[in-house]
Amino acid sequence: MSDTSETAAGGRPRTTALDATHRALGATMTDFAGWDMPLRYGSERDEHVAVRTRAGLFDLSHMGEIAVEGAQAGELLDYALVGNLSALKAGRARYTMICDGQGGILDDLIVYRTGEQRYMVVANAANSQVVLDALHERSTGFDATVRDDRDAYALIAVQGPEAAGILKALTDADLDGLKYYAGLPGTVAGREALIARTGYTGEDGFELFVSPADAVAVWEALTEAGAPVGLVPCGLSCRDTLRLEAGMPLYGHELSTATTPFDAGLGRIVKFEKTTNDGSFVGREPLEAAAARAEQAPPRKLVGLVAEGRRVPRAGYTVVSAADGSVIGEVTSGAPSPTLGKPIAIAYVDAAHAEPGTEGVAVDIRGKHEPYEVVALPFYKRQR
């Protein structure tokens, strides 16, 4: 997930409050959705392994924060999004989506309820303006306000099995009592923060929403506290391989306006029974039809593929039947898996070839049909 495709004056990518820190660390920078972001600091494989075995530190300040407040804030979100957000308890968070009128996914989101009448919606970088505009449009008739808070926060994530121990040394918050997908206000290194137990890596970890003015101090404090246990700064490249192993979808790859949540195997997040609005929400009827298709005979399913060889599949590569070469699907994400030690991919494939263990499936990699095993997602699941 991430902020906006808008760029700074003159068409240059925007920079986060930690830009000078990344450059001092020797990061390889890249333009990501209009932001100049660290791709890697050294070896992306080493950064990936650090998160799986120790801890990694990420700058995610490109993410788009949108405040929704007022007496009918929950009702507005129930209408605008596919989830039942009015039922969310204060201090908790929920993964959800915003769809268009045809049920296509505009973005996947995390929504935090920060008070009885206050929510924070966090959108992906390339889509945050789209989400902001849609929420403004859909707020008509509700006693609620929608506010662009993208410049109010820097977002720093510490992820990995050592994350809790590192953060405990710097915060007054009760981390032991903080559940997964929950958040609470506190301080980190003496700076105010919203501390959320969320992440995009498949590991335990925390996302810290802080003032941009405090970002460098919080980053440096985490770096110092994490040094004894092997914490390293991590870029977007390893974040992608981490989420891929964890089977987490990426907008523009597994998710788009051409897919519904049911197509992506995420129909469980669509709540037809809502607390408010008599259950009405944008895209409801098309999504009911999508739910019926998924229940009866889905034309395709999202699956995992594990290589038998060493060649790496990439998004857009064709999945074929090894028997006759007929097209049976398309890769949406692919990369070498440091944890599995072999290439992996997520792909949409015809339902007839989607069962784990299905044989005779291949990926067309530059004209050669490389054999792959169909597996259930995720590829990796941490021991809790």
mmCIF file of N, CA and C in Angstrom, residues 26-152:
data_model
loop_
_atom_site.group_PDB
_atom_site.id
_atom_site.type_symbol
_atom_site.label_atom_id
_atom_site.label_comp_id
_atom_site.label_asym_id
_atom_site.label_seq_id
_atom_site.Cartn_x
_atom_site.Cartn_y
_atom_site.Cartn_z
ATOM 1 N N GLY A 26 23.094 5.586 1.653
ATOM 2 C CA GLY A 26 23.489 5.019 0.359
ATOM 3 C C GLY A 26 22.386 4.298 -0.367
ATOM 4 N N ALA A 27 21.134 4.640 -0.089
ATOM 5 C CA ALA A 27 20.010 3.943 -0.714
ATOM 6 C C ALA A 27 19.981 4.175 -2.220
ATOM 7 N N THR A 28 19.567 3.148 -2.941
ATOM 8 C CA THR A 28 19.218 3.288 -4.349
ATOM 9 C C THR A 28 17.781 3.784 -4.394
ATOM 10 N N MET A 29 17.567 4.969 -4.966
ATOM 11 C CA MET A 29 16.249 5.584 -4.943
ATOM 12 C C MET A 29 15.518 5.312 -6.254
ATOM 13 N N THR A 30 14.191 5.347 -6.194
ATOM 14 C CA THR A 30 13.380 5.123 -7.389
ATOM 15 C C THR A 30 12.126 5.975 -7.317
ATOM 16 N N ASP A 31 11.595 6.337 -8.470
ATOM 17 C CA ASP A 31 10.332 7.063 -8.538
ATOM 18 C C ASP A 31 9.204 6.050 -8.402
ATOM 19 N N PHE A 32 8.485 6.133 -7.294
ATOM 20 C CA PHE A 32 7.374 5.216 -7.053
ATOM 21 C C PHE A 32 6.113 6.032 -6.830
ATOM 22 N N ALA A 33 5.188 5.965 -7.796
ATOM 23 C CA ALA A 33 3.903 6.664 -7.710
ATOM 24 C C ALA A 33 4.086 8.145 -7.404
ATOM 25 N N GLY A 34 5.114 8.744 -8.022
ATOM 26 C CA GLY A 34 5.330 10.167 -7.847
ATOM 27 C C GLY A 34 6.158 10.547 -6.635
ATOM 28 N N TRP A 35 6.707 9.555 -5.956
ATOM 29 C CA TRP A 35 7.552 9.791 -4.784
ATOM 30 C C TRP A 35 8.946 9.219 -5.020
ATOM 31 N N ASP A 36 9.958 9.914 -4.525
ATOM 32 C CA ASP A 36 11.325 9.406 -4.568
ATOM 33 C C ASP A 36 11.514 8.533 -3.336
ATOM 34 N N MET A 37 11.584 7.222 -3.540
ATOM 35 C CA MET A 37 11.580 6.270 -2.434
ATOM 36 C C MET A 37 12.789 5.340 -2.500
ATOM 37 N N PRO A 38 13.255 4.825 -1.344
ATOM 38 C CA PRO A 38 14.371 3.871 -1.350
ATOM 39 C C PRO A 38 13.944 2.513 -1.887
ATOM 40 N N LEU A 39 14.643 2.057 -2.907
ATOM 41 C CA LEU A 39 14.380 0.733 -3.471
ATOM 42 C C LEU A 39 15.118 -0.333 -2.674
ATOM 43 N N ARG A 40 16.369 -0.037 -2.356
ATOM 44 C CA ARG A 40 17.190 -0.925 -1.520
ATOM 45 C C ARG A 40 18.349 -0.112 -0.973
ATOM 46 N N TYR A 41 18.964 -0.616 0.089
ATOM 47 C CA TYR A 41 20.146 0.032 0.667
ATOM 48 C C TYR A 41 21.418 -0.746 0.328
ATOM 49 N N GLY A 42 21.278 -2.024 0.143
ATOM 50 C CA GLY A 42 22.384 -2.884 -0.238
ATOM 51 C C GLY A 42 21.819 -4.064 -0.986
ATOM 52 N N SER A 43 21.853 -5.231 -0.366
ATOM 53 C CA SER A 43 21.285 -6.437 -0.959
ATOM 54 C C SER A 43 19.821 -6.567 -0.558
ATOM 55 N N GLU A 44 18.925 -6.608 -1.551
ATOM 56 C CA GLU A 44 17.508 -6.765 -1.224
ATOM 57 C C GLU A 44 17.237 -8.132 -0.597
ATOM 58 N N ARG A 45 18.034 -9.125 -0.973
ATOM 59 C CA ARG A 45 17.870 -10.438 -0.350
ATOM 60 C C ARG A 45 18.228 -10.376 1.127
ATOM 61 N N ASP A 46 19.321 -9.691 1.470
ATOM 62 C CA ASP A 46 19.716 -9.558 2.871
ATOM 63 C C ASP A 46 18.664 -8.787 3.664
ATOM 64 N N GLU A 47 18.068 -7.770 3.049
ATOM 65 C CA GLU A 47 17.017 -7.012 3.726
ATOM 66 C C GLU A 47 15.794 -7.900 3.969
ATOM 67 N N HIS A 48 15.430 -8.685 2.969
ATOM 68 C CA HIS A 48 14.307 -9.628 3.099
ATOM 69 C C HIS A 48 14.552 -10.602 4.251
ATOM 70 N N VAL A 49 15.731 -11.217 4.267
ATOM 71 C CA VAL A 49 16.061 -12.198 5.308
ATOM 72 C C VAL A 49 16.068 -11.548 6.687
ATOM 73 N N ALA A 50 16.525 -10.304 6.765
ATOM 74 C CA ALA A 50 16.536 -9.606 8.052
ATOM 75 C C ALA A 50 15.126 -9.477 8.617
ATOM 76 N N VAL A 51 14.156 -9.155 7.765
ATOM 77 C CA VAL A 51 12.774 -9.018 8.237
ATOM 78 C C VAL A 51 12.215 -10.372 8.673
ATOM 79 N N ARG A 52 12.552 -11.427 7.957
ATOM 80 C CA ARG A 52 12.054 -12.751 8.318
ATOM 81 C C ARG A 52 12.690 -13.276 9.604
ATOM 82 N N THR A 53 13.924 -12.894 9.880
ATOM 83 C CA THR A 53 14.655 -13.503 10.999
ATOM 84 C C THR A 53 14.952 -12.535 12.144
ATOM 85 N N ARG A 54 14.996 -11.226 11.848
ATOM 86 C CA ARG A 54 15.337 -10.241 12.874
ATOM 87 C C ARG A 54 14.349 -9.064 12.804
ATOM 88 N N ALA A 55 14.718 -8.018 12.089
ATOM 89 C CA ALA A 55 13.821 -6.867 11.955
ATOM 90 C C ALA A 55 14.308 -5.960 10.843
ATOM 91 N N GLY A 56 13.353 -5.279 10.212
ATOM 92 C CA GLY A 56 13.651 -4.306 9.175
ATOM 93 C C GLY A 56 12.894 -3.017 9.427
ATOM 94 N N LEU A 57 13.460 -1.910 8.943
ATOM 95 C CA LEU A 57 12.905 -0.576 9.156
ATOM 96 C C LEU A 57 12.558 0.031 7.802
ATOM 97 N N PHE A 58 11.310 0.467 7.632
ATOM 98 C CA PHE A 58 10.808 0.962 6.353
ATOM 99 C C PHE A 58 10.284 2.389 6.484
ATOM 100 N N ASP A 59 10.512 3.193 5.460
ATOM 101 C CA ASP A 59 9.844 4.484 5.311
ATOM 102 C C ASP A 59 8.672 4.280 4.362
ATOM 103 N N LEU A 60 7.461 4.484 4.874
ATOM 104 C CA LEU A 60 6.246 4.308 4.072
ATOM 105 C C LEU A 60 5.453 5.612 4.001
ATOM 106 N N SER A 61 6.173 6.721 4.054
ATOM 107 C CA SER A 61 5.521 8.026 4.161
ATOM 108 C C SER A 61 4.789 8.448 2.893
ATOM 109 N N HIS A 62 4.892 7.648 1.844
ATOM 110 C CA HIS A 62 4.136 7.926 0.634
ATOM 111 C C HIS A 62 2.681 7.475 0.738
ATOM 112 N N MET A 63 2.325 6.732 1.773
ATOM 113 C CA MET A 63 0.952 6.276 1.943
ATOM 114 C C MET A 63 0.003 7.461 2.130
ATOM 115 N N GLY A 64 -1.256 7.284 1.764
ATOM 116 C CA GLY A 64 -2.216 8.386 1.785
ATOM 117 C C GLY A 64 -3.205 8.292 2.922
ATOM 118 N N GLU A 65 -3.078 9.190 3.895
ATOM 119 C CA GLU A 65 -3.988 9.212 5.046
ATOM 120 C C GLU A 65 -5.139 10.182 4.804
ATOM 121 N N ILE A 66 -6.351 9.710 5.047
ATOM 122 C CA ILE A 66 -7.557 10.502 4.849
ATOM 123 C C ILE A 66 -8.394 10.402 6.117
ATOM 124 N N ALA A 67 -8.729 11.536 6.719
ATOM 125 C CA ALA A 67 -9.552 11.556 7.935
ATOM 126 C C ALA A 67 -11.028 11.623 7.558
ATOM 127 N N VAL A 68 -11.834 10.803 8.217
ATOM 128 C CA VAL A 68 -13.291 10.847 8.064
ATOM 129 C C VAL A 68 -13.867 11.018 9.464
ATOM 130 N N GLU A 69 -14.554 12.126 9.687
ATOM 131 C CA GLU A 69 -15.007 12.473 11.035
ATOM 132 C C GLU A 69 -16.440 12.977 11.010
ATOM 133 N N GLY A 70 -17.113 12.816 12.145
ATOM 134 C CA GLY A 70 -18.460 13.336 12.285
ATOM 135 C C GLY A 70 -19.433 12.305 12.802
ATOM 136 N N ALA A 71 -20.646 12.772 13.110
ATOM 137 C CA ALA A 71 -21.659 11.902 13.709
ATOM 138 C C ALA A 71 -22.013 10.722 12.814
ATOM 139 N N GLN A 72 -21.899 10.896 11.500
ATOM 140 C CA GLN A 72 -22.228 9.804 10.569
ATOM 141 C C GLN A 72 -21.001 9.317 9.795
ATOM 142 N N ALA A 73 -19.830 9.432 10.414
ATOM 143 C CA ALA A 73 -18.606 8.966 9.756
ATOM 144 C C ALA A 73 -18.676 7.477 9.460
ATOM 145 N N GLY A 74 -19.170 6.702 10.428
ATOM 146 C CA GLY A 74 -19.298 5.255 10.220
ATOM 147 C C GLY A 74 -20.277 4.917 9.126
ATOM 148 N N GLU A 75 -21.421 5.638 9.090
ATOM 149 C CA GLU A 75 -22.410 5.397 8.056
ATOM 150 C C GLU A 75 -21.843 5.720 6.669
ATOM 151 N N LEU A 76 -21.093 6.807 6.584
ATOM 152 C CA LEU A 76 -20.476 7.159 5.306
ATOM 153 C C LEU A 76 -19.541 6.058 4.828
ATOM 154 N N LEU A 77 -18.703 5.554 5.715
ATOM 155 C CA LEU A 77 -17.764 4.512 5.313
ATOM 156 C C LEU A 77 -18.481 3.205 4.988
ATOM 157 N N ASP A 78 -19.573 2.910 5.695
ATOM 158 C CA ASP A 78 -20.371 1.730 5.348
ATOM 159 C C ASP A 78 -20.905 1.834 3.918
ATOM 160 N N TYR A 79 -21.284 3.042 3.514
ATOM 161 C CA TYR A 79 -21.830 3.261 2.174
ATOM 162 C C TYR A 79 -20.725 3.310 1.123
ATOM 163 N N ALA A 80 -19.596 3.905 1.470
ATOM 164 C CA ALA A 80 -18.528 4.148 0.493
ATOM 165 C C ALA A 80 -17.640 2.935 0.260
ATOM 166 N N LEU A 81 -17.497 2.085 1.275
ATOM 167 C CA LEU A 81 -16.583 0.947 1.215
ATOM 168 C C LEU A 81 -17.363 -0.364 1.294
ATOM 169 N N VAL A 82 -16.682 -1.482 1.090
ATOM 170 C CA VAL A 82 -17.376 -2.776 1.095
ATOM 171 C C VAL A 82 -17.518 -3.361 2.503
ATOM 172 N N GLY A 83 -16.801 -2.808 3.481
ATOM 173 C CA GLY A 83 -16.830 -3.352 4.838
ATOM 174 C C GLY A 83 -17.919 -2.744 5.699
ATOM 175 N N ASN A 84 -18.077 -3.315 6.889
ATOM 176 C CA ASN A 84 -19.028 -2.821 7.888
ATOM 177 C C ASN A 84 -18.227 -2.026 8.923
ATOM 178 N N LEU A 85 -17.843 -0.807 8.546
ATOM 179 C CA LEU A 85 -16.899 -0.040 9.355
ATOM 180 C C LEU A 85 -17.528 0.585 10.584
ATOM 181 N N SER A 86 -18.841 0.818 10.574
ATOM 182 C CA SER A 86 -19.489 1.387 11.759
ATOM 183 C C SER A 86 -19.437 0.414 12.933
ATOM 184 N N ALA A 87 -19.260 -0.876 12.640
ATOM 185 C CA ALA A 87 -19.186 -1.888 13.699
ATOM 186 C C ALA A 87 -17.776 -2.034 14.260
ATOM 187 N N LEU A 88 -16.808 -1.352 13.657
ATOM 188 C CA LEU A 88 -15.426 -1.428 14.119
ATOM 189 C C LEU A 88 -15.292 -0.701 15.452
ATOM 190 N N LYS A 89 -14.650 -1.334 16.406
ATOM 191 C CA LYS A 89 -14.472 -0.719 17.717
ATOM 192 C C LYS A 89 -13.346 0.307 17.671
ATOM 193 N N ALA A 90 -13.472 1.341 18.476
ATOM 194 C CA ALA A 90 -12.410 2.341 18.565
ATOM 195 C C ALA A 90 -11.113 1.660 18.983
ATOM 196 N N GLY A 91 -10.032 2.021 18.302
ATOM 197 C CA GLY A 91 -8.739 1.403 18.588
ATOM 198 C C GLY A 91 -8.428 0.205 17.717
ATOM 199 N N ARG A 92 -9.367 -0.208 16.858
ATOM 200 C CA ARG A 92 -9.132 -1.347 15.978
ATOM 201 C C ARG A 92 -9.008 -0.876 14.522
ATOM 202 N N ALA A 93 -8.479 -1.765 13.694
ATOM 203 C CA ALA A 93 -8.288 -1.481 12.274
ATOM 204 C C ALA A 93 -8.885 -2.612 11.456
ATOM 205 N N ARG A 94 -9.176 -2.324 10.191
ATOM 206 C CA ARG A 94 -9.758 -3.356 9.322
ATOM 207 C C ARG A 94 -9.248 -3.178 7.895
ATOM 208 N N TYR A 95 -8.926 -4.308 7.282
ATOM 209 C CA TYR A 95 -8.585 -4.329 5.857
ATOM 210 C C TYR A 95 -9.879 -4.333 5.061
ATOM 211 N N THR A 96 -9.983 -3.446 4.065
ATOM 212 C CA THR A 96 -11.210 -3.349 3.296
ATOM 213 C C THR A 96 -10.882 -2.833 1.901
ATOM 214 N N MET A 97 -11.910 -2.559 1.112
ATOM 215 C CA MET A 97 -11.718 -2.054 -0.244
ATOM 216 C C MET A 97 -12.765 -1.017 -0.568
ATOM 217 N N ILE A 98 -12.431 -0.185 -1.540
ATOM 218 C CA ILE A 98 -13.387 0.744 -2.123
ATOM 219 C C ILE A 98 -13.575 0.335 -3.574
ATOM 220 N N CYS A 99 -14.824 0.143 -3.973
ATOM 221 C CA CYS A 99 -15.132 -0.331 -5.316
ATOM 222 C C CYS A 99 -15.899 0.731 -6.088
ATOM 223 N N ASP A 100 -15.877 0.610 -7.412
ATOM 224 C CA ASP A 100 -16.689 1.497 -8.239
ATOM 225 C C ASP A 100 -18.105 0.933 -8.342
ATOM 226 N N GLY A 101 -18.947 1.602 -9.101
ATOM 227 C CA GLY A 101 -20.345 1.197 -9.185
ATOM 228 C C GLY A 101 -20.564 -0.145 -9.841
ATOM 229 N N GLN A 102 -19.539 -0.648 -10.544
ATOM 230 C CA GLN A 102 -19.632 -1.970 -11.191
ATOM 231 C C GLN A 102 -18.973 -3.068 -10.357
ATOM 232 N N GLY A 103 -18.520 -2.724 -9.168
ATOM 233 C CA GLY A 103 -17.893 -3.708 -8.299
ATOM 234 C C GLY A 103 -16.404 -3.862 -8.503
ATOM 235 N N GLY A 104 -15.818 -3.090 -9.445
ATOM 236 C CA GLY A 104 -14.374 -3.145 -9.661
ATOM 237 C C GLY A 104 -13.624 -2.445 -8.539
ATOM 238 N N ILE A 105 -12.461 -2.938 -8.220
ATOM 239 C CA ILE A 105 -11.707 -2.424 -7.075
ATOM 240 C C ILE A 105 -10.978 -1.140 -7.449
ATOM 241 N N LEU A 106 -11.276 -0.052 -6.738
ATOM 242 C CA LEU A 106 -10.552 1.206 -6.898
ATOM 243 C C LEU A 106 -9.273 1.212 -6.067
ATOM 244 N N ASP A 107 -9.319 0.555 -4.918
ATOM 245 C CA ASP A 107 -8.128 0.445 -4.070
ATOM 246 C C ASP A 107 -8.440 -0.487 -2.906
ATOM 247 N N ASP A 108 -7.380 -1.076 -2.351
ATOM 248 C CA ASP A 108 -7.534 -1.758 -1.067
ATOM 249 C C ASP A 108 -6.968 -0.833 0.003
ATOM 250 N N LEU A 109 -7.557 -0.901 1.194
ATOM 251 C CA LEU A 109 -7.349 0.100 2.233
ATOM 252 C C LEU A 109 -7.193 -0.551 3.597
ATOM 253 N N ILE A 110 -6.601 0.197 4.518
ATOM 254 C CA ILE A 110 -6.732 -0.117 5.930
ATOM 255 C C ILE A 110 -7.444 1.061 6.578
ATOM 256 N N VAL A 111 -8.487 0.785 7.342
ATOM 257 C CA VAL A 111 -9.235 1.815 8.044
ATOM 258 C C VAL A 111 -9.036 1.628 9.544
ATOM 259 N N TYR A 112 -8.604 2.696 10.200
ATOM 260 C CA TYR A 112 -8.427 2.714 11.647
ATOM 261 C C TYR A 112 -9.550 3.542 12.258
ATOM 262 N N ARG A 113 -10.183 3.003 13.299
ATOM 263 C CA ARG A 113 -11.143 3.832 14.042
ATOM 264 C C ARG A 113 -10.396 4.433 15.218
ATOM 265 N N THR A 114 -10.168 5.731 15.163
ATOM 266 C CA THR A 114 -9.350 6.400 16.171
ATOM 267 C C THR A 114 -10.178 7.068 17.257
ATOM 268 N N GLY A 115 -11.502 7.040 17.119
ATOM 269 C CA GLY A 115 -12.399 7.593 18.135
ATOM 270 C C GLY A 115 -13.821 7.239 17.780
ATOM 271 N N GLU A 116 -14.770 7.603 18.622
ATOM 272 C CA GLU A 116 -16.169 7.245 18.364
ATOM 273 C C GLU A 116 -16.662 7.830 17.054
ATOM 274 N N GLN A 117 -16.194 9.033 16.717
ATOM 275 C CA GLN A 117 -16.634 9.676 15.481
ATOM 276 C C GLN A 117 -15.458 9.992 14.559
ATOM 277 N N ARG A 118 -14.368 9.251 14.709
ATOM 278 C CA ARG A 118 -13.172 9.540 13.923
ATOM 279 C C ARG A 118 -12.587 8.264 13.334
ATOM 280 N N TYR A 119 -12.261 8.319 12.046
ATOM 281 C CA TYR A 119 -11.619 7.214 11.344
ATOM 282 C C TYR A 119 -10.443 7.769 10.535
ATOM 283 N N MET A 120 -9.456 6.933 10.310
ATOM 284 C CA MET A 120 -8.381 7.262 9.385
ATOM 285 C C MET A 120 -8.334 6.180 8.318
ATOM 286 N N VAL A 121 -8.485 6.582 7.067
ATOM 287 C CA VAL A 121 -8.423 5.683 5.922
ATOM 288 C C VAL A 121 -7.029 5.807 5.314
ATOM 289 N N VAL A 122 -6.343 4.672 5.133
ATOM 290 C CA VAL A 122 -4.999 4.696 4.547
ATOM 291 C C VAL A 122 -5.061 4.015 3.186
ATOM 292 N N ALA A 123 -4.729 4.797 2.157
ATOM 293 C CA ALA A 123 -4.821 4.355 0.773
ATOM 294 C C ALA A 123 -3.439 4.129 0.184
ATOM 295 N N ASN A 124 -3.420 3.428 -0.936
ATOM 296 C CA ASN A 124 -2.165 3.187 -1.648
ATOM 297 C C ASN A 124 -1.669 4.442 -2.349
ATOM 298 N N ALA A 125 -0.372 4.514 -2.566
ATOM 299 C CA ALA A 125 0.274 5.711 -3.113
ATOM 300 C C ALA A 125 -0.363 6.174 -4.407
ATOM 301 N N ALA A 126 -0.493 5.279 -5.369
ATOM 302 C CA ALA A 126 -0.966 5.686 -6.685
ATOM 303 C C ALA A 126 -2.452 6.005 -6.703
ATOM 304 N N ASN A 127 -3.178 5.614 -5.658
ATOM 305 C CA ASN A 127 -4.634 5.725 -5.676
ATOM 306 C C ASN A 127 -5.208 6.697 -4.658
ATOM 307 N N SER A 128 -4.380 7.341 -3.862
ATOM 308 C CA SER A 128 -4.938 8.096 -2.736
ATOM 309 C C SER A 128 -5.799 9.269 -3.197
ATOM 310 N N GLN A 129 -5.447 9.908 -4.320
ATOM 311 C CA GLN A 129 -6.294 10.993 -4.801
ATOM 312 C C GLN A 129 -7.630 10.452 -5.296
ATOM 313 N N VAL A 130 -7.603 9.297 -5.944
ATOM 314 C CA VAL A 130 -8.841 8.654 -6.402
ATOM 315 C C VAL A 130 -9.737 8.323 -5.210
ATOM 316 N N VAL A 131 -9.133 7.778 -4.158
ATOM 317 C CA VAL A 131 -9.901 7.431 -2.957
ATOM 318 C C VAL A 131 -10.446 8.684 -2.290
ATOM 319 N N LEU A 132 -9.615 9.716 -2.161
ATOM 320 C CA LEU A 132 -10.051 10.973 -1.555
ATOM 321 C C LEU A 132 -11.222 11.569 -2.325
ATOM 322 N N ASP A 133 -11.110 11.604 -3.644
ATOM 323 C CA ASP A 133 -12.192 12.167 -4.466
ATOM 324 C C ASP A 133 -13.472 11.348 -4.323
ATOM 325 N N ALA A 134 -13.336 10.019 -4.301
ATOM 326 C CA ALA A 134 -14.519 9.159 -4.173
ATOM 327 C C ALA A 134 -15.195 9.346 -2.823
ATOM 328 N N LEU A 135 -14.409 9.460 -1.767
ATOM 329 C CA LEU A 135 -15.002 9.664 -0.441
ATOM 330 C C LEU A 135 -15.695 11.015 -0.352
ATOM 331 N N HIS A 136 -15.085 12.053 -0.936
ATOM 332 C CA HIS A 136 -15.743 13.363 -0.973
ATOM 333 C C HIS A 136 -17.080 13.257 -1.699
ATOM 334 N N GLU A 137 -17.075 12.619 -2.860
ATOM 335 C CA GLU A 137 -18.288 12.495 -3.661
ATOM 336 C C GLU A 137 -19.363 11.701 -2.930
ATOM 337 N N ARG A 138 -18.953 10.632 -2.264
ATOM 338 C CA ARG A 138 -19.913 9.755 -1.602
ATOM 339 C C ARG A 138 -20.366 10.289 -0.243
ATOM 340 N N SER A 139 -19.758 11.374 0.226
ATOM 341 C CA SER A 139 -20.119 11.927 1.536
ATOM 342 C C SER A 139 -21.372 12.790 1.489
ATOM 343 N N THR A 140 -21.857 13.098 0.284
ATOM 344 C CA THR A 140 -23.050 13.936 0.146
ATOM 345 C C THR A 140 -24.223 13.320 0.907
ATOM 346 N N GLY A 141 -24.839 14.140 1.758
ATOM 347 C CA GLY A 141 -25.992 13.680 2.523
ATOM 348 C C GLY A 141 -25.655 13.078 3.865
ATOM 349 N N PHE A 142 -24.373 12.894 4.160
ATOM 350 C CA PHE A 142 -23.960 12.360 5.456
ATOM 351 C C PHE A 142 -23.415 13.488 6.340
ATOM 352 N N ASP A 143 -23.691 13.401 7.620
ATOM 353 C CA ASP A 143 -23.145 14.354 8.590
ATOM 354 C C ASP A 143 -21.722 13.915 8.932
ATOM 355 N N ALA A 144 -20.831 14.138 7.979
ATOM 356 C CA ALA A 144 -19.440 13.710 8.150
ATOM 357 C C ALA A 144 -18.560 14.546 7.228
ATOM 358 N N THR A 145 -17.316 14.732 7.628
ATOM 359 C CA THR A 145 -16.357 15.468 6.813
ATOM 360 C C THR A 145 -15.230 14.539 6.381
ATOM 361 N N VAL A 146 -14.703 14.804 5.198
ATOM 362 C CA VAL A 146 -13.576 14.051 4.652
ATOM 363 C C VAL A 146 -12.419 15.032 4.496
ATOM 364 N N ARG A 147 -11.264 14.703 5.097
ATOM 365 C CA ARG A 147 -10.131 15.641 5.091
ATOM 366 C C ARG A 147 -8.866 14.958 4.591
ATOM 367 N N ASP A 148 -8.167 15.638 3.712
ATOM 368 C CA ASP A 148 -6.889 15.150 3.203
ATOM 369 C C ASP A 148 -5.820 15.365 4.273
ATOM 370 N N ASP A 149 -5.320 14.273 4.860
ATOM 371 C CA ASP A 149 -4.298 14.351 5.903
ATOM 372 C C ASP A 149 -2.945 13.833 5.428
ATOM 373 N N ARG A 150 -2.746 13.791 4.121
ATOM 374 C CA ARG A 150 -1.529 13.168 3.600
ATOM 375 C C ARG A 150 -0.254 13.892 4.024
ATOM 376 N N ASP A 151 -0.341 15.202 4.226
ATOM 377 C CA ASP A 151 0.845 15.944 4.636
ATOM 378 C C ASP A 151 1.023 15.992 6.151
ATOM 379 N N ALA A 152 0.093 15.407 6.886
ATOM 380 C CA ALA A 152 0.142 15.473 8.349
ATOM 381 C C ALA A 152 0.987 14.367 8.967
#
